Short mmCIF file of C-alpha atoms in Angstrom, two decimals:
data_model
loop_
_atom_site.label_atom_id
_atom_site.label_comp_id
_atom_site.label_asym_id
_atom_site.label_seq_id
_atom_site.Cartn_x
_atom_site.Cartn_y
_atom_site.Cartn_z
CA MET A 139 25.19 71.21 145.85
CA SER A 140 27.68 70.90 143.01
CA THR A 141 29.25 67.60 141.99
CA VAL A 142 32.69 69.06 142.70
CA ASN A 143 31.66 69.95 146.23
CA GLU A 144 30.09 66.51 146.81
CA ASP A 145 33.25 64.78 145.59
CA TYR A 146 35.38 66.98 147.84
CA HIS A 147 33.36 66.11 150.95
CA ALA A 148 33.36 62.41 150.05
CA LEU A 149 37.15 62.54 149.80
CA LEU A 150 37.32 64.45 153.08
CA ALA A 151 35.18 61.80 154.80
CA ARG A 152 37.51 59.04 153.62
CA HIS A 153 40.50 61.03 154.84
CA GLU A 154 38.91 61.48 158.28
CA ALA A 155 38.20 57.76 158.47
CA MET A 156 41.86 56.99 157.66
CA ARG A 157 43.02 59.43 160.35
CA LEU A 158 40.74 57.83 162.92
CA ARG A 159 41.98 54.34 161.96
CA ARG A 160 45.61 55.45 162.34
CA ARG A 161 44.82 56.91 165.74
CA ILE A 162 43.15 53.71 166.93
CA LEU A 163 45.97 51.48 165.64
CA SER A 164 48.81 53.75 166.72
CA PRO A 165 50.75 52.25 169.69
CA ASN A 166 51.14 55.73 171.15
CA GLY A 167 47.47 56.58 170.72
CA GLU A 168 46.08 59.98 170.01
CA ARG A 169 49.22 62.08 170.18
CA GLU A 170 51.10 60.09 167.56
CA GLY A 171 48.07 59.92 165.28
CA ALA A 172 47.63 63.66 165.50
CA ALA A 173 51.30 64.32 164.87
CA GLN A 174 51.28 62.29 161.69
CA ASP A 175 48.54 64.45 160.23
CA ARG A 176 49.63 67.85 161.44
CA PRO A 177 51.01 69.93 158.60
CA ALA A 178 54.41 71.52 158.83
CA TYR A 179 52.89 74.99 158.85
CA GLY A 180 55.52 77.36 157.62
CA ALA A 181 58.13 74.63 157.12
CA PRO A 182 59.74 73.95 153.72
CA ALA A 183 57.90 70.65 153.26
CA GLY A 184 54.51 72.12 154.17
CA GLY A 185 51.99 74.23 152.38
CA PRO A 186 53.73 76.05 149.50
CA ARG A 187 54.08 72.99 147.25
CA ALA A 188 50.91 71.40 148.64
CA LEU A 189 49.01 74.52 147.60
CA GLY A 190 50.58 74.53 144.15
CA SER A 191 51.90 78.07 144.28
CA SER A 192 54.88 80.12 145.36
CA ALA A 193 56.26 79.85 148.85
CA ILE A 194 54.27 81.33 151.70
CA PRO A 195 56.34 83.95 153.51
CA SER A 196 55.87 82.45 156.94
CA GLY A 197 59.47 81.60 157.69
CA ASN A 198 60.34 85.28 158.23
CA VAL A 199 58.30 85.51 161.37
CA SER A 200 60.31 85.79 164.54
CA GLY A 201 59.81 86.87 168.09
CA PRO A 202 57.57 85.59 170.85
CA GLY A 203 55.53 82.56 169.99
CA ALA A 204 57.29 81.83 166.70
CA ALA A 205 59.48 78.99 167.87
CA GLY A 206 57.66 76.31 165.90
CA PRO A 207 55.01 75.67 163.30
CA TYR A 208 52.33 76.80 165.76
CA PRO A 209 52.73 78.68 169.03
CA ALA A 210 51.21 76.78 171.91
CA ALA A 211 47.49 77.53 172.11
CA SER A 212 47.25 77.06 175.83
CA GLY A 213 48.07 80.46 177.26
CA GLY A 214 50.96 80.44 179.71
CA ASP A 215 54.28 81.99 178.69
CA ALA A 216 54.52 80.46 175.22
CA TYR A 217 52.97 83.42 173.45
CA ASP A 218 53.23 87.03 174.59
CA GLY A 219 49.95 88.18 173.11
CA ALA A 220 49.99 91.44 175.04
CA ALA A 221 53.19 92.51 173.27
CA ASP A 222 51.73 91.80 169.84
CA GLN A 223 48.52 93.54 170.89
CA ARG A 224 50.46 96.75 171.54
CA VAL A 225 52.24 96.60 168.18
CA ILE A 226 49.10 95.80 166.18
CA THR A 227 47.04 98.47 167.94
CA GLU A 228 49.67 101.15 167.27
CA TYR A 229 49.33 100.64 163.51
CA LEU A 230 45.68 99.62 163.44
CA GLU A 231 44.44 102.78 161.76
CA LEU A 232 46.34 101.78 158.60
CA VAL A 233 44.09 98.75 158.01
CA THR A 234 40.76 99.74 159.57
CA PRO A 235 37.89 99.69 158.89
CA PHE A 236 38.58 96.09 157.89
CA GLY A 237 36.39 96.11 154.77
CA GLU A 238 39.19 96.95 152.33
CA LEU A 239 41.66 94.59 154.02
CA ILE A 240 39.24 91.66 153.84
CA THR A 241 38.40 92.39 150.20
CA HIS A 242 42.10 92.32 149.30
CA LEU A 243 42.59 89.15 151.37
CA TYR A 244 39.93 87.12 149.57
CA ASP A 245 40.92 88.54 146.19
CA ALA A 246 44.48 87.35 146.77
CA MET A 247 43.50 83.95 148.14
CA PHE A 248 41.02 83.09 145.37
CA ARG A 249 43.39 84.39 142.68
CA ARG A 250 46.27 82.21 143.88
CA TRP A 251 44.22 79.17 144.95
CA PRO A 252 40.92 79.24 143.02
CA TYR A 253 39.78 75.85 144.33
CA LEU A 254 39.36 77.35 147.81
CA ARG A 255 36.37 79.36 146.58
CA SER A 256 34.25 76.21 146.70
CA LEU A 257 34.64 76.08 150.49
CA PHE A 258 32.71 79.33 150.94
CA PRO A 259 29.03 80.29 150.48
CA GLU A 260 28.02 81.84 147.16
CA SER A 261 27.41 85.15 148.90
CA MET A 262 30.44 86.34 150.85
CA GLU A 263 28.59 89.09 152.72
CA PHE A 264 28.25 87.31 156.04
CA GLN A 265 31.67 85.69 155.65
CA ARG A 266 33.35 89.09 155.39
CA ALA A 267 31.45 90.35 158.41
CA HIS A 268 32.33 87.22 160.37
CA LEU A 269 36.03 87.61 159.58
CA ALA A 270 35.96 91.26 160.62
CA ARG A 271 34.52 90.23 163.98
CA ALA A 272 37.16 87.52 164.32
CA PHE A 273 39.93 90.08 163.73
CA TRP A 274 38.44 92.43 166.30
CA TYR A 275 38.00 89.64 168.83
CA LEU A 276 41.62 88.54 168.44
CA ILE A 277 43.04 92.04 168.72
CA GLU A 278 40.90 92.93 171.73
CA ASN A 279 41.75 89.70 173.57
CA LEU A 280 45.39 89.00 172.72
CA HIS A 281 46.26 89.68 176.36
CA ARG A 282 43.96 86.75 177.30
CA PRO A 283 45.40 83.83 175.27
CA ASP A 284 43.43 81.20 177.23
CA ASP A 285 40.16 82.80 176.12
CA ILE A 286 41.32 82.85 172.51
CA ALA A 287 42.39 79.20 172.69
CA GLU A 288 38.95 78.18 173.97
CA VAL A 289 36.96 80.19 171.41
CA PHE A 290 39.05 79.25 168.40
CA GLY A 291 39.23 75.64 169.52
CA ARG A 292 35.44 75.53 169.18
CA LEU A 293 35.69 77.36 165.87
CA GLY A 294 38.15 74.78 164.52
CA ARG A 295 35.91 71.93 165.64
CA ASP A 296 32.96 73.46 163.81
CA HIS A 297 34.92 74.31 160.66
CA ARG A 298 35.35 70.59 160.01
CA LYS A 299 31.90 70.47 158.44
CA LEU A 300 33.01 73.05 155.88
CA GLY A 301 35.90 70.87 154.72
CA VAL A 302 38.59 73.20 156.09
CA ARG A 303 41.97 71.48 156.41
CA PRO A 304 45.14 72.74 158.16
CA VAL A 305 46.85 73.35 154.81
CA HIS A 306 44.16 75.92 153.95
CA PHE A 307 45.35 78.14 156.79
CA GLU A 308 48.69 78.52 155.03
CA ALA A 309 46.96 80.01 152.03
CA PHE A 310 45.01 82.31 154.31
CA GLU A 311 48.22 83.51 155.98
CA ALA A 312 49.89 84.28 152.68
CA ALA A 313 46.82 86.15 151.45
CA LEU A 314 46.60 88.10 154.72
CA CYS A 315 50.20 89.25 154.46
CA GLU A 316 49.63 90.42 150.90
CA ALA A 317 46.42 92.19 151.90
CA LEU A 318 48.03 93.91 154.90
CA ARG A 319 50.81 95.35 152.76
CA ARG A 320 48.42 96.43 150.01
CA THR A 321 45.96 98.07 152.40
CA ALA A 322 48.46 99.83 154.67
CA GLY A 323 50.69 101.21 151.94
CA PRO A 324 54.20 102.62 152.43
CA ARG A 325 53.81 103.19 156.20
CA TRP A 326 53.57 99.44 156.84
CA ALA A 327 56.36 97.90 158.93
CA GLU A 328 57.75 94.38 158.88
CA ALA A 329 57.50 94.14 162.67
CA VAL A 330 53.76 94.81 162.51
CA GLU A 331 53.28 92.11 159.88
CA GLN A 332 55.16 89.65 162.09
CA ALA A 333 52.84 90.49 164.99
CA TRP A 334 49.77 89.85 162.81
CA VAL A 335 51.16 86.50 161.66
CA ARG A 336 51.98 85.41 165.22
CA MET A 337 48.44 86.33 166.24
CA LEU A 338 47.02 84.36 163.32
CA ARG A 339 49.17 81.32 164.02
CA PHE A 340 48.15 81.26 167.65
CA ALA A 341 44.48 81.24 166.63
CA VAL A 342 45.12 78.61 163.96
CA ALA A 343 46.90 76.38 166.47
CA ALA A 344 43.79 76.45 168.65
CA MET A 345 41.57 75.67 165.65
CA VAL A 346 43.71 72.70 164.62
CA SER A 347 43.74 71.39 168.20
CA GLY A 348 39.97 71.76 168.41
CA ALA A 349 39.48 69.87 165.16
CA GLU A 350 41.82 67.06 166.26
CA ALA A 351 40.08 66.75 169.63
CA ALA A 352 36.78 66.11 167.83
CA LEU A 353 38.23 63.53 165.44
CA GLY A 354 35.98 60.74 166.71
CA GLU A 355 32.83 62.80 166.10
CA PRO A 356 31.31 63.18 162.62
CA PRO A 357 31.44 66.77 161.35
CA TYR A 358 27.77 66.49 160.35
CA TRP A 359 24.84 64.09 159.88
CA LEU A 360 22.38 63.88 156.98
CA ALA A 361 18.64 64.32 157.56
CA THR A 362 15.56 64.31 155.31
CA VAL A 363 12.81 66.88 155.81
CA THR A 364 9.57 65.03 156.63
CA GLU A 365 7.40 68.02 157.55
CA HIS A 366 7.60 71.75 156.81
CA GLU A 367 4.81 73.86 158.27
CA HIS A 368 4.47 77.64 158.16
CA ARG A 369 3.05 78.65 161.54
CA ARG A 370 3.30 82.42 161.10
CA PRO A 371 4.63 84.72 158.38
CA GLY A 372 8.38 84.18 158.39
CA LEU A 373 8.26 81.31 160.89
CA ALA A 374 8.31 77.58 160.10
CA VAL A 375 8.44 74.36 162.08
CA LEU A 376 10.59 71.68 160.43
CA ARG A 377 10.77 68.00 161.25
CA VAL A 378 13.63 65.95 159.89
CA ARG A 379 14.48 62.25 160.03
CA MET A 380 18.13 61.49 160.68
CA HIS A 381 19.81 58.98 158.36
CA GLU A 382 21.92 57.65 161.22
CA PRO A 383 21.60 57.70 165.03
CA TYR A 384 22.10 61.21 166.37
CA PRO A 385 23.12 61.31 170.06
CA TYR A 386 21.88 64.45 171.79
CA ARG A 387 20.10 65.61 174.92
CA ALA A 388 16.94 67.65 175.33
CA GLY A 389 17.79 71.35 175.42
CA GLN A 390 20.76 71.20 173.03
CA PHE A 391 21.12 72.91 169.66
CA ALA A 392 22.70 72.06 166.32
CA ALA A 393 23.84 73.85 163.18
CA LEU A 394 21.80 73.36 160.01
CA GLU A 395 22.80 73.69 156.37
CA SER A 396 20.24 73.85 153.57
CA PRO A 397 20.98 72.55 150.06
CA HIS A 398 19.63 75.90 148.86
CA LEU A 399 22.56 77.71 150.52
CA PRO A 400 25.60 75.38 150.57
CA GLN A 401 28.47 76.04 152.98
CA ALA A 402 26.35 78.34 155.17
CA TRP A 403 25.29 77.16 158.62
CA ARG A 404 23.19 78.49 161.47
CA GLN A 405 22.49 77.19 164.95
CA TYR A 406 18.95 76.20 165.99
CA SER A 407 17.66 74.62 169.17
CA ILE A 408 16.23 71.12 168.89
CA ALA A 409 12.55 71.31 169.87
CA CYS A 410 12.06 67.75 171.05
CA ALA A 411 13.57 65.20 173.39
CA PRO A 412 15.22 62.16 171.73
CA ARG A 413 12.60 60.01 169.98
CA ASP A 414 12.50 56.39 168.92
CA ASP A 415 11.77 57.34 165.29
CA GLY A 416 14.97 59.41 165.06
CA GLU A 417 13.16 62.62 164.10
CA LEU A 418 14.24 66.09 165.17
CA GLU A 419 12.15 69.25 165.25
CA PHE A 420 13.38 72.81 164.64
CA HIS A 421 11.59 76.15 164.93
CA VAL A 422 12.99 78.67 162.46
CA ARG A 423 12.21 82.37 162.24
CA GLN A 424 13.45 84.19 159.15
CA THR A 425 15.70 86.98 160.36
CA CYS A 426 17.16 88.28 157.11
CA THR A 427 17.13 87.88 153.35
CA GLY A 428 19.74 85.76 151.66
CA GLY A 429 20.68 83.83 154.79
CA VAL A 430 20.20 80.37 156.23
CA SER A 431 16.95 81.31 157.95
CA GLU A 432 15.37 82.38 154.65
CA ALA A 433 16.58 79.19 152.94
CA LEU A 434 14.98 77.06 155.66
CA VAL A 435 11.72 79.00 155.95
CA ALA A 436 11.01 80.06 152.38
CA HIS A 437 12.73 77.52 150.15
CA THR A 438 13.08 74.21 151.99
CA ARG A 439 10.55 71.52 151.12
CA VAL A 440 9.60 68.04 152.28
CA GLY A 441 12.13 65.58 150.86
CA ASP A 442 15.07 67.98 150.96
CA THR A 443 18.24 66.68 152.58
CA LEU A 444 19.76 68.90 155.25
CA ARG A 445 23.10 68.59 156.97
CA VAL A 446 22.99 68.71 160.76
CA GLY A 447 26.05 69.59 162.81
CA PRO A 448 26.98 67.91 166.11
CA PRO A 449 24.78 68.70 169.13
CA ARG A 450 26.04 71.51 171.34
CA GLY A 451 24.97 73.42 174.41
CA SER A 452 24.44 72.80 178.12
CA LEU A 453 20.80 73.86 178.57
CA THR A 454 20.11 70.32 179.76
CA LEU A 455 18.54 68.67 182.79
CA ASP A 456 20.59 67.03 185.52
CA ASP A 457 20.08 63.31 185.97
CA GLU A 458 18.80 64.01 189.46
CA LEU A 459 16.98 67.30 189.99
CA ALA A 460 17.71 68.72 193.42
CA SER A 461 15.28 71.65 193.19
CA ASP A 462 12.17 72.92 191.47
CA LEU A 463 12.52 74.56 188.05
CA VAL A 464 11.61 77.90 186.52
CA LEU A 465 11.66 77.94 182.71
CA VAL A 466 11.67 81.23 180.80
CA ALA A 467 11.06 81.17 177.04
CA ALA A 468 10.32 83.89 174.49
CA ASP A 469 9.58 83.59 170.77
CA THR A 470 11.43 80.56 169.29
CA GLY A 471 13.17 80.19 172.64
CA TRP A 472 10.16 77.95 173.29
CA ALA A 473 11.90 75.21 171.26
CA PRO A 474 14.42 73.99 173.87
CA MET A 475 11.86 74.43 176.66
CA LYS A 476 9.46 72.19 174.74
CA ALA A 477 12.21 69.56 174.60
CA LEU A 478 12.88 69.88 178.34
CA LEU A 479 9.18 69.51 179.14
CA GLU A 480 9.04 66.37 176.99
CA GLU A 481 11.93 64.88 178.95
CA LEU A 482 10.38 65.87 182.27
CA SER A 483 7.08 64.28 181.24
CA ALA A 484 8.87 60.98 180.56
CA ARG A 485 10.56 60.90 183.96
CA ARG A 486 9.13 59.25 187.04
CA GLY A 487 8.55 61.67 189.84
CA HIS A 488 8.49 65.36 189.06
CA ARG A 489 9.66 68.59 190.55
CA ASN A 490 7.31 71.54 190.32
CA VAL A 491 7.93 73.59 187.18
CA ARG A 492 6.95 77.20 186.49
CA LEU A 493 7.00 78.26 182.83
CA PHE A 494 6.99 81.90 181.71
CA LEU A 495 6.10 82.01 178.03
CA GLY A 496 6.82 85.36 176.38
CA ALA A 497 5.40 86.66 173.09
CA HIS A 498 4.40 89.98 171.54
CA SER A 499 0.78 88.82 171.36
CA PHE A 500 -1.26 85.70 172.05
CA ALA A 501 -1.23 85.06 168.30
CA ASP A 502 2.57 84.75 168.49
CA LEU A 503 2.28 81.68 170.72
CA TYR A 504 2.77 79.72 167.53
CA ASP A 505 3.31 76.21 168.92
CA ALA A 506 2.61 75.87 172.61
CA GLY A 507 -1.18 76.00 172.36
CA ALA A 508 -3.29 77.36 175.18
CA PRO A 509 -1.42 77.59 178.49
CA SER A 510 -4.31 75.77 180.16
CA GLU A 511 -3.78 72.81 177.82
CA LEU A 512 -0.11 72.61 178.76
CA GLU A 513 -1.07 72.55 182.42
CA ARG A 514 -3.86 70.01 181.94
CA ARG A 515 -1.43 67.44 180.52
CA ARG A 516 1.19 68.21 183.18
CA PRO A 517 -0.25 68.73 186.67
CA TRP A 518 3.20 69.60 188.01
CA LEU A 519 3.44 72.54 185.60
CA ARG A 520 2.15 76.09 185.95
CA VAL A 521 2.26 78.40 182.93
CA THR A 522 2.31 82.21 182.94
CA PRO A 523 1.93 83.88 179.52
CA VAL A 524 3.77 87.19 179.21
CA ILE A 525 2.70 89.57 176.45
CA GLY A 526 5.02 92.45 175.60
CA ARG A 527 4.09 95.31 173.30
CA ARG A 528 5.78 98.56 172.51
CA PRO A 529 3.65 101.31 174.02
CA GLU A 530 3.57 103.40 170.85
CA THR A 531 3.24 100.71 168.18
CA GLY A 532 1.45 97.79 169.77
CA GLY A 533 4.19 95.30 169.10
CA SER A 534 7.25 94.52 167.03
CA PHE A 535 10.32 92.37 167.41
CA GLY A 536 13.47 93.83 168.86
CA PRO A 537 14.23 97.18 170.47
CA ASP A 538 12.80 100.48 169.27
CA ALA A 539 14.86 103.47 168.14
CA TYR A 540 15.65 104.28 171.78
CA GLY A 541 16.87 100.79 172.65
CA TYR A 542 13.71 99.81 174.54
CA ASP A 543 12.65 96.21 174.04
CA ALA A 544 9.10 95.76 175.31
CA LEU A 545 9.18 91.96 175.30
CA ALA A 546 12.50 91.76 177.14
CA GLU A 547 11.31 94.18 179.82
CA ALA A 548 7.93 92.46 180.17
CA VAL A 549 9.41 88.98 180.57
CA ALA A 550 12.16 90.00 183.00
CA ASP A 551 9.66 92.00 185.07
CA ALA A 552 7.09 89.19 185.15
CA VAL A 553 9.63 86.59 186.24
CA THR A 554 10.91 88.65 189.16
CA ARG A 555 7.45 89.82 190.25
CA HIS A 556 5.87 86.39 190.44
CA GLY A 557 8.03 84.75 193.04
CA ASP A 558 11.28 84.17 194.86
CA TRP A 559 13.33 81.85 192.65
CA SER A 560 16.50 81.76 194.76
CA GLY A 561 15.89 78.09 195.56
CA HIS A 562 15.07 77.12 191.97
CA LEU A 563 17.11 76.08 188.97
CA ALA A 564 16.40 78.56 186.15
CA TYR A 565 16.51 77.88 182.40
CA VAL A 566 16.27 80.88 180.05
CA SER A 567 15.97 80.89 176.25
CA GLY A 568 14.93 83.35 173.56
CA PRO A 569 16.13 86.55 171.89
CA THR A 570 19.37 87.97 173.25
CA ALA A 571 17.64 90.96 174.88
CA VAL A 572 15.18 88.71 176.71
CA VAL A 573 17.86 86.35 177.98
CA GLY A 574 20.17 89.17 179.03
CA ALA A 575 17.47 91.11 180.89
CA THR A 576 16.07 88.01 182.61
CA VAL A 577 19.46 86.69 183.70
CA ALA A 578 20.37 90.12 185.09
CA ARG A 579 17.10 90.38 187.05
CA LEU A 580 17.37 86.84 188.43
CA THR A 581 20.95 87.43 189.53
CA ALA A 582 20.02 90.72 191.19
CA ALA A 583 17.14 88.94 192.94
CA GLY A 584 19.53 86.51 194.58
CA VAL A 585 19.52 83.49 192.29
CA PRO A 586 23.09 82.10 192.31
CA PRO A 587 24.72 82.40 188.86
CA HIS A 588 25.41 78.66 188.77
CA HIS A 589 21.67 78.06 189.14
CA ILE A 590 20.89 80.01 185.94
CA ARG A 591 21.36 78.08 182.70
CA HIS A 592 21.20 79.48 179.21
CA ASP A 593 23.06 79.19 175.97
CA PRO A 594 25.50 82.04 175.27
CA LEU A 595 23.75 85.34 174.63
CA SER A 596 25.31 85.50 171.17
CA ASP A 597 28.19 84.19 169.16
CA ILE A 598 31.10 86.47 170.07
CA LEU A 599 32.22 86.35 166.45
CA ARG A 600 28.76 87.19 165.17
CA PRO A 601 28.18 90.58 163.52
CA PRO A 602 26.45 92.71 166.18
CA SER A 603 23.53 93.87 164.04
CA GLY A 604 24.31 93.04 160.44
CA PRO A 605 27.22 92.54 158.09
CA GLU A 606 27.93 96.24 157.72
CA ALA A 607 28.04 96.71 161.48
CA ALA A 608 31.00 94.37 161.82
CA ALA A 609 33.22 95.99 159.26
CA GLY A 610 35.22 97.74 161.95
CA ASP A 611 33.74 101.20 161.55
CA PRO A 612 32.76 102.61 164.96
CA ALA A 613 30.13 104.77 163.32
CA ALA A 614 28.49 101.65 161.91
CA GLY A 615 28.42 99.86 165.25
CA GLY A 616 31.80 98.13 165.01
CA PRO A 617 34.30 98.16 167.88
CA ALA A 618 35.41 101.69 168.66
CA VAL A 619 37.92 100.96 171.41
CA VAL A 620 40.33 98.05 171.11
CA SER A 621 40.98 97.77 174.83
CA ARG A 622 37.38 97.17 175.88
CA SER A 623 36.58 93.67 177.14
CA ARG A 624 33.59 91.41 176.66
CA GLY A 625 32.67 89.48 179.79
CA ALA A 626 30.70 86.28 179.63
CA ALA A 627 27.16 86.35 180.90
CA SER A 628 26.38 84.56 184.10
CA GLY A 629 25.34 80.99 183.79
CA ARG A 630 26.51 77.55 182.84
CA GLY A 631 26.00 77.86 179.11
CA THR A 632 29.54 78.20 177.83
CA GLY A 633 29.78 75.19 175.58
CA THR A 634 28.69 76.72 172.29
CA THR A 635 30.07 77.44 168.89
CA ALA A 636 31.45 80.19 166.83
CA SER A 637 29.10 79.72 163.97
CA THR A 638 30.43 79.17 160.50
CA ALA A 639 27.10 80.26 159.09
CA PHE A 640 28.07 83.85 159.85
CA GLU A 641 24.69 84.23 161.47
CA GLY A 642 24.48 83.65 165.19
CA ALA A 643 22.72 81.02 167.23
CA ASP A 644 18.94 81.17 167.23
CA SER A 645 17.09 79.40 170.01
#
């Protein structure tokens, strides 16, 4: 990490400490403390001079939701997102696919405010894809402002670890306006630009609120790598020792940043229950080249210092278990299940637990050991290995050319064939296809949705299959119809992040 970047984050940490002190000492508490730090976004005393450039053309925005610096990010009648959705959609063909628009946006922003470049990863590939997905999500969901407020509140909370401050959004708005006009050409209309800015400000308001709500929580912790073991090609188990106490629960996940890829983060499940020595364990499969997973698997070494984001997720055990458990894990989805089993082992009195452990072959059971060994140490546990292979190839990760995923089908089928789980509490973790298929089968078999727990199937802002697939081109897998909706999967796992790593969560 560069000295400039280290100095910036040190300054940011001091600023956060000062904000927290003001909040604690303020006679009116949190609201006054937050108000003192909120920038006058779009006001004369706000960002233009703070950013050291010409004025940002935000004062020209009028219409619904433009009554103040930020429209209220709480749904209701404050912002008529449906009206802006109609206007933006009518002219959407002028700026889609989003690749050109996003290129112009970052060109403008880094040209006018060069220091902002240090807040982004060296490679902008995933960042561009992530932004394209964010645009699509906003446009598709403007008629559901409460959903946007929730998602972008989490995004703002997680952007704290990147050093993003409210004043940076002003620069982004100015660059977006310039990019919209440049991309759309002479057919662009002022009313459409106003709709885009209102949409952006609504999302930004939610991000700022999310960041302020998490003021008492550090944006990240430091940890030293104590072990790095390659278990399989492209798969490593890392153990890290936290520099300070890290409060989390078994089953949760956290974002990791490697010094080999600064400003890029990815979510990984914690593979152990809290320990007295303060160590955490992560199971990392390399999913791409040039990303966080490659940095952690191929380049990270013992002694490296990682940054660990706050713990997230609700794949956790209740204090009092009212029913027996069925755990379903596939591939590195074993990590949170391992943590849950550790916590169960430490408790007095146990419910019966059934574990389905999915892999493409017995050799891919990289960490759990022989199922019989798991059972020997835990008499209340019964383990069922599930091996899934593609019929024509003998095994590979992910779906084939026809969309068939052998592992997902094998796991979901095994779970539903081996018992009636309607009276059990189910925990599911692993690749998206496995979780989706298993949750659907359990629900169809009569397990109440609130008895099925899993982390979100994917980050809704994550590129669906790769950076190019999120560029807004329907032929490349991007959204083809703006009006389509994305429903949440059944289950309790809604407390997750929109990852700033621009790679999605990996159990």
